[in-house]
mmCIF file of N, CA, C and O in Angstrom:
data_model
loop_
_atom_site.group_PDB
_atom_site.id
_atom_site.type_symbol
_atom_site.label_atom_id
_atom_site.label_comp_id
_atom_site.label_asym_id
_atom_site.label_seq_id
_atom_site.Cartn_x
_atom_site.Cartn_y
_atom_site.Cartn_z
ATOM 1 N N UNK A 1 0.842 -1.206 0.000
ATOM 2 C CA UNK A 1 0.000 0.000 0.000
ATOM 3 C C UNK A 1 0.870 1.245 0.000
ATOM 4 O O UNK A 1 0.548 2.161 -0.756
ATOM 5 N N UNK A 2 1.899 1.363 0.746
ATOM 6 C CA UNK A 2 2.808 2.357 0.618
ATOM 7 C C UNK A 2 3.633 2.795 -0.373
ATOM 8 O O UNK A 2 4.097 3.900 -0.655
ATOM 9 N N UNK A 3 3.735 1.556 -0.908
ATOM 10 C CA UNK A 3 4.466 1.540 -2.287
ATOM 11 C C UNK A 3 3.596 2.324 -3.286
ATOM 12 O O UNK A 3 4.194 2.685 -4.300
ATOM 13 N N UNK A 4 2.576 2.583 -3.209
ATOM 14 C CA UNK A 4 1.116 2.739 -4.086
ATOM 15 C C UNK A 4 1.183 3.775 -3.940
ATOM 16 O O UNK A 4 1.120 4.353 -5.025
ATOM 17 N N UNK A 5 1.313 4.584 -2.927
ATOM 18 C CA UNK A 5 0.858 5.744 -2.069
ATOM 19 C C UNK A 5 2.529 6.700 -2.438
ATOM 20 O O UNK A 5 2.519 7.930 -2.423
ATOM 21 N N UNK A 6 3.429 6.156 -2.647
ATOM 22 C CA UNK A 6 4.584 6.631 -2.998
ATOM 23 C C UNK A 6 4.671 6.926 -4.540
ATOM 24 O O UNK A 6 4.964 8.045 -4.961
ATOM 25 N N UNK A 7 4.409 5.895 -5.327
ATOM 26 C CA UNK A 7 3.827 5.670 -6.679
ATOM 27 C C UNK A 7 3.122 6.607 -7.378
ATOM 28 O O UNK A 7 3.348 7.100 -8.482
ATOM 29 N N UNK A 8 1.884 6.864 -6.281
ATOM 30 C CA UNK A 8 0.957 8.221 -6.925
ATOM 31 C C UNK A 8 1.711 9.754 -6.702
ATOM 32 O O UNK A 8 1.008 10.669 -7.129
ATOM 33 N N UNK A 9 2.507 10.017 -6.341
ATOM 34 C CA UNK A 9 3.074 11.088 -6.374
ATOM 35 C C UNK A 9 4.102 11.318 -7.299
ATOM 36 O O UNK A 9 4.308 12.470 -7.680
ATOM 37 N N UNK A 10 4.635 10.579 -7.627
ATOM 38 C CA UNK A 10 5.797 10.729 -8.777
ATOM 39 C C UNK A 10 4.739 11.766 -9.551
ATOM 40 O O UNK A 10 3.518 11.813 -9.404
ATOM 41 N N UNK A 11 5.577 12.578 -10.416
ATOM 42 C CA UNK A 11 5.027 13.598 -11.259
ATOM 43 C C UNK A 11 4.556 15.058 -10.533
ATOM 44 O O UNK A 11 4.414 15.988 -11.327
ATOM 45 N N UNK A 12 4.338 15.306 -9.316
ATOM 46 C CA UNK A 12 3.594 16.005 -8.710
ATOM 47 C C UNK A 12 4.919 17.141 -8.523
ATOM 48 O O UNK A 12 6.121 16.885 -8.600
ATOM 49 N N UNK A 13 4.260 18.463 -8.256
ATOM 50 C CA UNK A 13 5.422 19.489 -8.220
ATOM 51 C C UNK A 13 4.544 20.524 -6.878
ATOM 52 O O UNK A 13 3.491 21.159 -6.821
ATOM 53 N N UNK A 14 5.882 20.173 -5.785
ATOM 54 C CA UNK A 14 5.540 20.605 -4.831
ATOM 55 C C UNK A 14 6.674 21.527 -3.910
ATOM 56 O O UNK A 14 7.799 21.064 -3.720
ATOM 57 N N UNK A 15 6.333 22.682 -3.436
ATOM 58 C CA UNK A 15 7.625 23.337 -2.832
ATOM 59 C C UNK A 15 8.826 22.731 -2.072
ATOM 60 O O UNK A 15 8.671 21.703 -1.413
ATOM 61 N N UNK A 16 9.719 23.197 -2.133
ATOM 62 C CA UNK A 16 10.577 22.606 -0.697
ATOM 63 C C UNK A 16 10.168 22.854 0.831
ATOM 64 O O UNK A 16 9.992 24.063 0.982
ATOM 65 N N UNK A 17 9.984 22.246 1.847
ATOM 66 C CA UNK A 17 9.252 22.949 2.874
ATOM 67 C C UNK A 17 10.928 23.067 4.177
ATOM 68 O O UNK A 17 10.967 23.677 5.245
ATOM 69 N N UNK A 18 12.080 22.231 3.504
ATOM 70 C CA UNK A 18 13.072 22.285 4.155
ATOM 71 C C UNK A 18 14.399 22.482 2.996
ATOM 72 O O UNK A 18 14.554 21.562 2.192
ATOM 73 N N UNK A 19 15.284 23.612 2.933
ATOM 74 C CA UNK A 19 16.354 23.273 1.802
ATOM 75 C C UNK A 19 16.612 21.780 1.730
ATOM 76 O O UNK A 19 16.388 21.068 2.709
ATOM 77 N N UNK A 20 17.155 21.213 0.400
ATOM 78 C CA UNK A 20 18.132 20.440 0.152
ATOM 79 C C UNK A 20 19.969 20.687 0.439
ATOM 80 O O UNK A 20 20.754 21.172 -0.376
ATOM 81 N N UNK A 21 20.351 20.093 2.095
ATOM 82 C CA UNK A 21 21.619 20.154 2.041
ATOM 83 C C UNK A 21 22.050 19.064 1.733
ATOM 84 O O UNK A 21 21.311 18.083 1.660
ATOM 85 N N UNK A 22 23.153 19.027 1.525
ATOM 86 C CA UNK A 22 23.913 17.685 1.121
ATOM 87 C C UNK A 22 23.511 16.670 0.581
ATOM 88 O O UNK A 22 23.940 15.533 0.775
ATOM 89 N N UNK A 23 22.309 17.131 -0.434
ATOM 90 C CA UNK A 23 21.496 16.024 -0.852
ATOM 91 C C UNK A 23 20.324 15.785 0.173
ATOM 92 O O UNK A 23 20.422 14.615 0.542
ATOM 93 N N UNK A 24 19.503 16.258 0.647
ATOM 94 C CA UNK A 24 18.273 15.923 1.690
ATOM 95 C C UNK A 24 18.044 16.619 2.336
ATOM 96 O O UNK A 24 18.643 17.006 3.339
ATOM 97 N N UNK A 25 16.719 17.054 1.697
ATOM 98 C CA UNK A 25 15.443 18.143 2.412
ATOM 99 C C UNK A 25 14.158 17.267 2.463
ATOM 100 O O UNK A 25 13.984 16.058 2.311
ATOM 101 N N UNK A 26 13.067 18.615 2.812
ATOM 102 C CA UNK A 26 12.177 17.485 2.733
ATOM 103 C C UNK A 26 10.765 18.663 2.028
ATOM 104 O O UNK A 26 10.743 19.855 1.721
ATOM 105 N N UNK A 27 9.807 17.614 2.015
ATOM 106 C CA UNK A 27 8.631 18.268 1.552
ATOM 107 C C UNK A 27 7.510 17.731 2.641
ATOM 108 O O UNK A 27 7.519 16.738 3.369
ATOM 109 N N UNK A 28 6.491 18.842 2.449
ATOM 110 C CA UNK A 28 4.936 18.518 2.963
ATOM 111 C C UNK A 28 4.144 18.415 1.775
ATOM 112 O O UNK A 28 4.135 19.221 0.844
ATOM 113 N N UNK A 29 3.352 17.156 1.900
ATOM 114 C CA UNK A 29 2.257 16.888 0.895
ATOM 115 C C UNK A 29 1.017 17.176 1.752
ATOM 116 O O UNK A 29 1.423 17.157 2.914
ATOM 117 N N UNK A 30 0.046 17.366 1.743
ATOM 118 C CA UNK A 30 -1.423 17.537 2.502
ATOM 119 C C UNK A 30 -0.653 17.798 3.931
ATOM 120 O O UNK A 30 0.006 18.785 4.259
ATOM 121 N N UNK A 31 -1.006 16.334 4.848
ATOM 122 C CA UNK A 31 -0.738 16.523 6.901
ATOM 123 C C UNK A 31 1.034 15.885 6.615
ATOM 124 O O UNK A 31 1.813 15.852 7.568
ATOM 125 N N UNK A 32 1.461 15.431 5.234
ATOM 126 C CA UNK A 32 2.555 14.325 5.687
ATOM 127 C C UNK A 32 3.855 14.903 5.206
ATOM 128 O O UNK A 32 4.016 15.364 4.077
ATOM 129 N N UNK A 33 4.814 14.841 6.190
ATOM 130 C CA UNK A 33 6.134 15.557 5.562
ATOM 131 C C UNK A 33 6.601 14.709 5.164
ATOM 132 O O UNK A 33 6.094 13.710 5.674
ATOM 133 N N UNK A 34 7.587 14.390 4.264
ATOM 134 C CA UNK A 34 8.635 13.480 3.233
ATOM 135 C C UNK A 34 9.889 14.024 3.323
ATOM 136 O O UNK A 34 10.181 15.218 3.269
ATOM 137 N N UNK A 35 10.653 13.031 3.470
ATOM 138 C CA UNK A 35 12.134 13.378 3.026
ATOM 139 C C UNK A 35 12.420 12.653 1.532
ATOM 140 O O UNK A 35 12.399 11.500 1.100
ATOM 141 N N UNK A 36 12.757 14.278 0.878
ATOM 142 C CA UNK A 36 13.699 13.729 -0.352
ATOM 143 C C UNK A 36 15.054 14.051 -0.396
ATOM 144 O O UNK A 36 15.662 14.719 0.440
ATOM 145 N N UNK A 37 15.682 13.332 -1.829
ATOM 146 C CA UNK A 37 16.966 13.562 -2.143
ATOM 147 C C UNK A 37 16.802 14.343 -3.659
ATOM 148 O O UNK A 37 15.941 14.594 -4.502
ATOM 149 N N UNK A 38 18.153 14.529 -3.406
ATOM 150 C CA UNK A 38 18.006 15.550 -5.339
ATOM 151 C C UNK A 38 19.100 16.508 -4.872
ATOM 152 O O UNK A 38 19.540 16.461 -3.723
ATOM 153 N N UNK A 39 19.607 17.535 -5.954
ATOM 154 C CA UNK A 39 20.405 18.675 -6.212
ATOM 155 C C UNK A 39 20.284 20.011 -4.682
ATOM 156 O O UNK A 39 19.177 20.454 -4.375
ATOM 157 N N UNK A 40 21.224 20.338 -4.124
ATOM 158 C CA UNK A 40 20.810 20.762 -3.424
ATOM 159 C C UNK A 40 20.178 22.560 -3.743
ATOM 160 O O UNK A 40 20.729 23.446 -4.396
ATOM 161 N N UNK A 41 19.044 22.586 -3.100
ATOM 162 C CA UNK A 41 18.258 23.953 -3.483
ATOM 163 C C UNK A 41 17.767 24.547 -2.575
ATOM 164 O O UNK A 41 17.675 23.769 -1.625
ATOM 165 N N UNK A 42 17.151 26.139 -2.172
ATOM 166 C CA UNK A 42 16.916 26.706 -0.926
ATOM 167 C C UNK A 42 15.752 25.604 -0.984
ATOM 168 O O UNK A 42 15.362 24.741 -1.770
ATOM 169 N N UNK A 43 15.359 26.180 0.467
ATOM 170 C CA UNK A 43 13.754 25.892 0.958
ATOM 171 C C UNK A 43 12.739 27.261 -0.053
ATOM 172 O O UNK A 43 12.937 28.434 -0.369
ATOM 173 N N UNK A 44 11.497 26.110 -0.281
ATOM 174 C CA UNK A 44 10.441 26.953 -1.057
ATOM 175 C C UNK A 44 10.822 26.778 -2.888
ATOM 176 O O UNK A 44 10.148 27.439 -3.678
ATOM 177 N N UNK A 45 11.538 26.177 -3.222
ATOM 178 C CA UNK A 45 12.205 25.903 -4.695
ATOM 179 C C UNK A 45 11.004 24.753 -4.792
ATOM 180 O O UNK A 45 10.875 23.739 -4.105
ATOM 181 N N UNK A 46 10.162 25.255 -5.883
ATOM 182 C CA UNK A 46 9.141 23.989 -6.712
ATOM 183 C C UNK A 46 10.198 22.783 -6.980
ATOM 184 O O UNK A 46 11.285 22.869 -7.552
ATOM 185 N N UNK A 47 9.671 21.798 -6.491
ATOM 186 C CA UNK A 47 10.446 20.456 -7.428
ATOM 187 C C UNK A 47 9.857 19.325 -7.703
ATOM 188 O O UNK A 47 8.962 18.962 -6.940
ATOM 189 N N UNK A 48 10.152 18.625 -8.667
ATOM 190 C CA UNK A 48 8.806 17.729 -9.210
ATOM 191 C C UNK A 48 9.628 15.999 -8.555
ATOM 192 O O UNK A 48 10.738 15.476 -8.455
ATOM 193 N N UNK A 49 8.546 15.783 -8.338
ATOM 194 C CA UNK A 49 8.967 14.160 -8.031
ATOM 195 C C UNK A 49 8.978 13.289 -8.893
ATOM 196 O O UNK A 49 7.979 12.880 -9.485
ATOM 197 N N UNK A 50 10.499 12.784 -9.109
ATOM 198 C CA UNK A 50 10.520 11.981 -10.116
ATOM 199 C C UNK A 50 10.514 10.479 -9.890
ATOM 200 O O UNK A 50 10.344 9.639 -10.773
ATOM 201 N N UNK A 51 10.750 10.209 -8.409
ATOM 202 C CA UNK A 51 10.770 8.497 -8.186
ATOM 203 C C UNK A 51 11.007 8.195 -6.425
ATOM 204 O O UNK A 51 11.408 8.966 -5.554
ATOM 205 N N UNK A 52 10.592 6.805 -6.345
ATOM 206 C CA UNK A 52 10.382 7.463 -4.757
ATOM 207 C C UNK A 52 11.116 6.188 -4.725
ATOM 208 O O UNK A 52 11.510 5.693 -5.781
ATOM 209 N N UNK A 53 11.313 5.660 -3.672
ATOM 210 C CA UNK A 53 12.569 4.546 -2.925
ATOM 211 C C UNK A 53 11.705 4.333 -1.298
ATOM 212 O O UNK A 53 11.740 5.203 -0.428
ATOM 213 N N UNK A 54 11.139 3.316 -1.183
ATOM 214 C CA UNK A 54 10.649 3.409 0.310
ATOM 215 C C UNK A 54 9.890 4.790 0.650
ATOM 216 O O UNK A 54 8.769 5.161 0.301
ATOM 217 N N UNK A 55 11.003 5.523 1.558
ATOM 218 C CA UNK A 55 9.609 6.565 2.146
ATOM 219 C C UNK A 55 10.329 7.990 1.708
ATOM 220 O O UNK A 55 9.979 9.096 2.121
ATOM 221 N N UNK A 56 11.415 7.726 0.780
ATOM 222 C CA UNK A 56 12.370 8.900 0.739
ATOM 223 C C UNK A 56 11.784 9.192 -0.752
ATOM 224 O O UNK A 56 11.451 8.205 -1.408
ATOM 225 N N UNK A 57 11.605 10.766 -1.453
ATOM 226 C CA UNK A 57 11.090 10.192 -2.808
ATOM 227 C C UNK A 57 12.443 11.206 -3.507
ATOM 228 O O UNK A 57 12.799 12.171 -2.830
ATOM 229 N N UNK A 58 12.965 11.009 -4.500
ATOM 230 C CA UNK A 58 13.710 11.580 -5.001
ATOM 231 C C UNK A 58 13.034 12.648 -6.025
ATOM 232 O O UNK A 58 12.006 12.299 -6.606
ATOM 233 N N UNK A 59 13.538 13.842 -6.245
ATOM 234 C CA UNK A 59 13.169 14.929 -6.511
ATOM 235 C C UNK A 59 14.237 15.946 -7.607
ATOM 236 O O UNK A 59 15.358 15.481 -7.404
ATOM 237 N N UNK A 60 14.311 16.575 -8.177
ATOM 238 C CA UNK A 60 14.793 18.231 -9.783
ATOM 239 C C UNK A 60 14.048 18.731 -9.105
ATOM 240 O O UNK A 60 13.074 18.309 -8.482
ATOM 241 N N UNK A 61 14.750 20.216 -9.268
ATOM 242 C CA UNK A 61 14.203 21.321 -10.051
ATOM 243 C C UNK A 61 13.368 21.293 -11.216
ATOM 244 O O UNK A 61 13.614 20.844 -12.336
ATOM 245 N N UNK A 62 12.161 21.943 -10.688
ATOM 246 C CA UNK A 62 11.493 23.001 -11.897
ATOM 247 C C UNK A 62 11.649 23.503 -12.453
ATOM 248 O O UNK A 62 12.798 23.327 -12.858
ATOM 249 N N UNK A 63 10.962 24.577 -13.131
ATOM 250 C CA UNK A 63 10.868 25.649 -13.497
ATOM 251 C C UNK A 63 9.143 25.660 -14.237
ATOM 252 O O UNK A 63 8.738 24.904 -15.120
ATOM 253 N N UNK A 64 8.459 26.639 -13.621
ATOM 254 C CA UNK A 64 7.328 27.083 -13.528
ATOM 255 C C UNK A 64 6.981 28.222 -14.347
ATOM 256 O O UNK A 64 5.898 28.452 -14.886
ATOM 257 N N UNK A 65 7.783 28.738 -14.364
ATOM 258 C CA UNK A 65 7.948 30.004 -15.423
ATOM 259 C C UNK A 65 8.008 29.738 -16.633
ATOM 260 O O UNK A 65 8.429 28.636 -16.986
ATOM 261 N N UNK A 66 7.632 30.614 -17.479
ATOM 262 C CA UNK A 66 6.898 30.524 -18.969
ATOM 263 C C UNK A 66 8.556 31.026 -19.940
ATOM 264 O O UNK A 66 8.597 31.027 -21.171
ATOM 265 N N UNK A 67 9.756 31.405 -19.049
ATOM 266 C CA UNK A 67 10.554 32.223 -20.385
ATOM 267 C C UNK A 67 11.552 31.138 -20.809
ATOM 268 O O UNK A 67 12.496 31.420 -21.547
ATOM 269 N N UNK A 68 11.375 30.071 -20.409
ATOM 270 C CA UNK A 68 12.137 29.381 -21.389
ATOM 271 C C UNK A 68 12.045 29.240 -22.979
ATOM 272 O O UNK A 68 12.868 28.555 -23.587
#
């Protein structure tokens, strides 16, 4: 079930709610905080979830903005 529940989030683009240091910050989805890994970036940087591992989901940079 967790696996499922980890699964449905891949794709989703959600703020940082803690920087990425050294590789690991974390995010809040709805009540549940997550720790991910990825590039390190302040706190509040959109980043999309690209794959999750157990309870850790790995995470990029965005970009939300139209000037590319």
């Amino acid at each position: 079930i967790l696996n499922r529940r980890t699964a449905a989030l891949v794709g989703r683009v959600v703020p940082l709610d803690r920087a990425i240091v050294n590789g690991h910050g974390r995010v809040q989805i709805a009540d549940a905080f997550w720790d991910v890994t990825g590039p390190d970036l302040p706190a509040g940087t959109p980043v999309r979830i690209v794959s999750a591992d157990g309870m850790a989901l790995h995470v990029e940079a965005t970009q939300l903005d139209a000037a590319g």
